[in-house]
């Protein structure tokens, strides 16, 4: 199918892998252009006309609600953009949709499973925010600075009393804190 997997072939792992291979290629490492092309095709096939991405490869994206894809869409759209299969406008739409439906992700943040009617899972919370941060960082949109501030505000609002972060109890506070700091670093902007 061209997709990558963790337990099953899916768009979000495919997007992360395409992004990693793109950066490896930029660093001078030889990467199979054919493998990137089939991965991007698989990812593109997972995108519906409304910009939402199916949860698993092989599922129809035509009936996926944007609310169900709000977490993964920025990362997926970024991977397609890196491979020349998307546009800055589509990336902007994915970022805007992720902010529009952020409360759905926040509502399930501390649950260790798919917890709402859209299938959003708390254990994806920081992964989704990291994808959104990477998409914002790569976007040429004039909204970039406002999005960075908006994401910083979201992250600081959920900081725990000791300064750490937590989404899934299964993954733990070390993971949550590392991801929270990573997201903040990505949306802080260039350092002097």
mmCIF file of C-alpha atoms in Angstrom:
data_model
loop_
_atom_site.group_PDB
_atom_site.id
_atom_site.type_symbol
_atom_site.label_atom_id
_atom_site.label_comp_id
_atom_site.label_asym_id
_atom_site.label_seq_id
_atom_site.Cartn_x
_atom_site.Cartn_y
_atom_site.Cartn_z
ATOM 1 C CA UNK A 1 0.000 0.000 0.000
ATOM 2 C CA UNK A 2 2.978 2.328 0.458
ATOM 3 C CA UNK A 3 1.922 3.147 4.007
ATOM 4 C CA UNK A 4 4.004 2.704 7.120
ATOM 5 C CA UNK A 5 2.654 1.200 10.301
ATOM 6 C CA UNK A 6 3.048 0.807 14.005
ATOM 7 C CA UNK A 7 0.376 -1.855 14.642
ATOM 8 C CA UNK A 8 -1.449 -1.313 11.347
ATOM 9 C CA UNK A 9 -0.874 0.801 8.250
ATOM 10 C CA UNK A 10 -2.083 4.342 8.854
ATOM 11 C CA UNK A 11 -1.732 7.930 7.633
ATOM 12 C CA UNK A 12 -0.189 9.394 10.788
ATOM 13 C CA UNK A 13 2.765 6.991 10.973
ATOM 14 C CA UNK A 14 3.154 7.321 7.210
ATOM 15 C CA UNK A 15 3.255 11.119 7.601
ATOM 16 C CA UNK A 16 5.835 10.946 10.411
ATOM 17 C CA UNK A 17 8.000 8.586 8.372
ATOM 18 C CA UNK A 18 7.795 10.744 5.249
ATOM 19 C CA UNK A 19 8.763 13.778 7.326
ATOM 20 C CA UNK A 20 11.723 11.946 8.902
ATOM 21 C CA UNK A 21 12.925 10.644 5.534
ATOM 22 C CA UNK A 22 12.573 14.110 4.021
ATOM 23 C CA UNK A 23 14.834 15.537 6.745
ATOM 24 C CA UNK A 24 17.274 12.646 6.288
ATOM 25 C CA UNK A 25 17.414 13.417 2.560
ATOM 26 C CA UNK A 26 18.046 17.102 3.313
ATOM 27 C CA UNK A 27 20.936 16.002 5.553
ATOM 28 C CA UNK A 28 22.531 14.151 2.641
ATOM 29 C CA UNK A 29 21.382 10.622 3.413
ATOM 30 C CA UNK A 30 20.330 8.597 0.397
ATOM 31 C CA UNK A 31 16.591 7.927 0.549
ATOM 32 C CA UNK A 32 14.549 5.899 -1.918
ATOM 33 C CA UNK A 33 12.558 8.352 -4.042
ATOM 34 C CA UNK A 34 10.255 5.498 -5.030
ATOM 35 C CA UNK A 35 9.477 4.674 -1.413
ATOM 36 C CA UNK A 36 8.693 8.316 -0.667
ATOM 37 C CA UNK A 37 6.476 8.468 -3.742
ATOM 38 C CA UNK A 38 4.460 5.380 -2.765
ATOM 39 C CA UNK A 39 4.189 6.655 0.804
ATOM 40 C CA UNK A 40 2.903 10.030 -0.396
ATOM 41 C CA UNK A 41 0.438 8.286 -2.728
ATOM 42 C CA UNK A 42 -0.876 6.206 0.155
ATOM 43 C CA UNK A 43 -1.216 9.331 2.279
ATOM 44 C CA UNK A 44 -2.935 11.246 -0.511
ATOM 45 C CA UNK A 45 -5.365 8.351 -1.009
ATOM 46 C CA UNK A 46 -6.255 8.643 2.699
ATOM 47 C CA UNK A 47 -7.347 12.281 2.322
ATOM 48 C CA UNK A 48 -10.994 13.088 1.655
ATOM 49 C CA UNK A 49 -12.283 15.986 -0.405
ATOM 50 C CA UNK A 50 -12.916 17.918 2.822
ATOM 51 C CA UNK A 51 -9.225 17.632 3.802
ATOM 52 C CA UNK A 52 -9.819 15.035 6.527
ATOM 53 C CA UNK A 53 -7.587 11.961 6.683
ATOM 54 C CA UNK A 54 -8.857 8.451 7.391
ATOM 55 C CA UNK A 55 -7.643 6.826 10.602
ATOM 56 C CA UNK A 56 -6.244 3.739 8.891
ATOM 57 C CA UNK A 57 -4.921 3.076 5.407
ATOM 58 C CA UNK A 58 -7.489 1.421 3.203
ATOM 59 C CA UNK A 59 -10.464 3.055 4.905
ATOM 60 C CA UNK A 60 -12.509 5.482 2.875
ATOM 61 C CA UNK A 61 -11.634 9.087 3.629
ATOM 62 C CA UNK A 62 -14.798 10.296 1.946
ATOM 63 C CA UNK A 63 -16.906 10.055 5.074
ATOM 64 C CA UNK A 64 -14.342 11.150 7.676
ATOM 65 C CA UNK A 65 -15.483 14.163 9.668
ATOM 66 C CA UNK A 66 -12.923 16.965 10.053
ATOM 67 C CA UNK A 67 -13.446 16.645 13.830
ATOM 68 C CA UNK A 68 -12.167 13.066 13.674
ATOM 69 C CA UNK A 69 -9.060 14.074 11.747
ATOM 70 C CA UNK A 70 -8.271 17.420 13.381
ATOM 71 C CA UNK A 71 -5.330 16.030 15.328
ATOM 72 C CA UNK A 72 -3.546 14.228 12.490
ATOM 73 C CA UNK A 73 -4.414 16.481 9.545
ATOM 74 C CA UNK A 74 -1.644 19.102 9.991
ATOM 75 C CA UNK A 75 1.082 16.434 10.134
ATOM 76 C CA UNK A 76 -0.390 14.523 7.185
ATOM 77 C CA UNK A 77 -0.786 17.653 5.078
ATOM 78 C CA UNK A 78 2.770 18.742 5.951
ATOM 79 C CA UNK A 79 4.163 15.397 4.778
ATOM 80 C CA UNK A 80 2.305 15.762 1.486
ATOM 81 C CA UNK A 81 3.574 19.322 1.098
ATOM 82 C CA UNK A 82 7.159 18.173 1.680
ATOM 83 C CA UNK A 83 6.701 15.654 -1.136
ATOM 84 C CA UNK A 84 5.108 18.145 -3.528
ATOM 85 C CA UNK A 85 1.630 16.612 -3.186
ATOM 86 C CA UNK A 86 -0.062 19.497 -1.354
ATOM 87 C CA UNK A 87 -0.193 23.274 -1.258
ATOM 88 C CA UNK A 88 0.420 25.918 1.413
ATOM 89 C CA UNK A 89 -3.330 26.621 1.296
ATOM 90 C CA UNK A 90 -4.188 23.015 2.153
ATOM 91 C CA UNK A 91 -1.661 23.116 4.992
ATOM 92 C CA UNK A 92 -3.261 26.317 6.267
ATOM 93 C CA UNK A 93 -6.693 24.683 6.132
ATOM 94 C CA UNK A 94 -5.410 21.707 8.152
ATOM 95 C CA UNK A 95 -3.882 23.988 10.801
ATOM 96 C CA UNK A 96 -7.053 26.081 11.030
ATOM 97 C CA UNK A 97 -9.188 22.939 11.347
ATOM 98 C CA UNK A 98 -6.959 21.602 14.116
ATOM 99 C CA UNK A 99 -7.381 24.809 16.103
ATOM 100 C CA UNK A 100 -11.125 24.926 15.395
ATOM 101 C CA UNK A 101 -11.623 21.447 16.870
ATOM 102 C CA UNK A 102 -8.927 21.595 19.553
ATOM 103 C CA UNK A 103 -11.476 21.398 22.382
ATOM 104 C CA UNK A 104 -12.369 17.872 21.225
ATOM 105 C CA UNK A 105 -8.728 16.846 21.636
ATOM 106 C CA UNK A 106 -8.472 18.613 24.983
ATOM 107 C CA UNK A 107 -11.621 16.871 26.231
ATOM 108 C CA UNK A 108 -10.031 13.417 25.799
ATOM 109 C CA UNK A 109 -6.450 14.377 26.682
ATOM 110 C CA UNK A 110 -6.250 12.300 29.868
ATOM 111 C CA UNK A 111 -7.969 9.196 28.561
ATOM 112 C CA UNK A 112 -5.834 6.273 27.483
ATOM 113 C CA UNK A 113 -8.073 5.163 24.640
ATOM 114 C CA UNK A 114 -10.279 6.460 21.847
ATOM 115 C CA UNK A 115 -12.776 8.315 23.945
ATOM 116 C CA UNK A 116 -15.237 10.392 21.969
ATOM 117 C CA UNK A 117 -17.689 9.861 19.141
ATOM 118 C CA UNK A 118 -15.029 10.938 16.630
ATOM 119 C CA UNK A 119 -12.501 8.374 17.820
ATOM 120 C CA UNK A 120 -10.068 10.943 19.242
ATOM 121 C CA UNK A 121 -7.697 9.369 21.740
ATOM 122 C CA UNK A 122 -5.929 11.007 24.644
ATOM 123 C CA UNK A 123 -2.709 9.126 23.973
ATOM 124 C CA UNK A 124 -2.434 11.046 20.675
ATOM 125 C CA UNK A 125 -2.721 14.490 22.278
ATOM 126 C CA UNK A 126 0.969 15.498 22.352
ATOM 127 C CA UNK A 127 1.699 13.674 19.109
ATOM 128 C CA UNK A 128 -1.069 15.709 17.471
ATOM 129 C CA UNK A 129 0.198 18.977 18.945
ATOM 130 C CA UNK A 130 3.726 18.168 17.799
ATOM 131 C CA UNK A 131 2.394 17.620 14.266
ATOM 132 C CA UNK A 132 0.506 20.912 14.441
ATOM 133 C CA UNK A 133 3.643 22.701 15.670
ATOM 134 C CA UNK A 134 5.718 21.231 12.817
ATOM 135 C CA UNK A 135 3.069 22.290 10.303
ATOM 136 C CA UNK A 136 3.008 25.814 11.727
ATOM 137 C CA UNK A 137 6.801 25.978 11.647
ATOM 138 C CA UNK A 138 6.828 24.958 7.961
ATOM 139 C CA UNK A 139 3.927 27.155 6.884
ATOM 140 C CA UNK A 140 4.592 30.302 4.840
ATOM 141 C CA UNK A 141 1.229 31.743 5.955
ATOM 142 C CA UNK A 142 1.070 35.296 7.322
ATOM 143 C CA UNK A 143 -0.941 33.718 10.183
ATOM 144 C CA UNK A 144 2.135 31.830 11.378
ATOM 145 C CA UNK A 145 2.994 34.170 14.259
ATOM 146 C CA UNK A 146 -0.599 34.193 15.539
ATOM 147 C CA UNK A 147 -0.761 30.388 15.349
ATOM 148 C CA UNK A 148 2.512 30.095 17.258
ATOM 149 C CA UNK A 149 1.110 32.285 20.020
ATOM 150 C CA UNK A 150 -2.175 30.382 20.040
ATOM 151 C CA UNK A 151 -0.391 27.047 20.437
ATOM 152 C CA UNK A 152 1.889 28.434 23.154
ATOM 153 C CA UNK A 153 -1.202 29.627 25.027
ATOM 154 C CA UNK A 154 -2.798 26.183 24.747
ATOM 155 C CA UNK A 155 0.310 24.468 26.082
ATOM 156 C CA UNK A 156 0.786 26.862 28.994
ATOM 157 C CA UNK A 157 -2.878 26.502 29.991
ATOM 158 C CA UNK A 158 -2.446 22.773 30.612
ATOM 159 C CA UNK A 159 0.838 22.907 32.489
ATOM 160 C CA UNK A 160 0.683 21.046 35.790
ATOM 161 C CA UNK A 161 1.506 22.638 39.141
ATOM 162 C CA UNK A 162 5.088 21.325 39.033
ATOM 163 C CA UNK A 163 5.630 22.689 35.514
ATOM 164 C CA UNK A 164 5.332 19.315 33.806
ATOM 165 C CA UNK A 165 2.804 18.045 31.292
ATOM 166 C CA UNK A 166 0.712 14.901 31.061
ATOM 167 C CA UNK A 167 -1.682 13.442 28.569
ATOM 168 C CA UNK A 168 -1.828 9.678 28.766
ATOM 169 C CA UNK A 169 -1.136 8.100 32.151
ATOM 170 C CA UNK A 170 -0.056 5.078 30.153
ATOM 171 C CA UNK A 171 2.752 7.061 28.492
ATOM 172 C CA UNK A 172 3.559 9.029 31.621
ATOM 173 C CA UNK A 173 4.710 12.423 32.732
ATOM 174 C CA UNK A 174 8.230 12.142 31.311
ATOM 175 C CA UNK A 175 6.799 11.687 27.828
ATOM 176 C CA UNK A 176 4.189 14.412 28.322
ATOM 177 C CA UNK A 177 6.738 16.896 29.622
ATOM 178 C CA UNK A 178 9.240 16.140 26.864
ATOM 179 C CA UNK A 179 6.560 16.542 24.208
ATOM 180 C CA UNK A 180 5.196 19.724 25.800
ATOM 181 C CA UNK A 181 8.662 21.268 25.812
ATOM 182 C CA UNK A 182 9.286 20.082 22.258
ATOM 183 C CA UNK A 183 6.051 21.723 21.077
ATOM 184 C CA UNK A 184 6.947 24.946 22.895
ATOM 185 C CA UNK A 185 10.395 24.949 21.311
ATOM 186 C CA UNK A 186 8.880 24.522 17.841
ATOM 187 C CA UNK A 187 6.518 27.481 18.250
ATOM 188 C CA UNK A 188 8.902 29.827 20.038
ATOM 189 C CA UNK A 189 10.469 30.994 16.809
ATOM 190 C CA UNK A 190 14.081 31.400 15.817
ATOM 191 C CA UNK A 191 16.631 31.992 18.519
ATOM 192 C CA UNK A 192 19.255 34.724 18.219
#
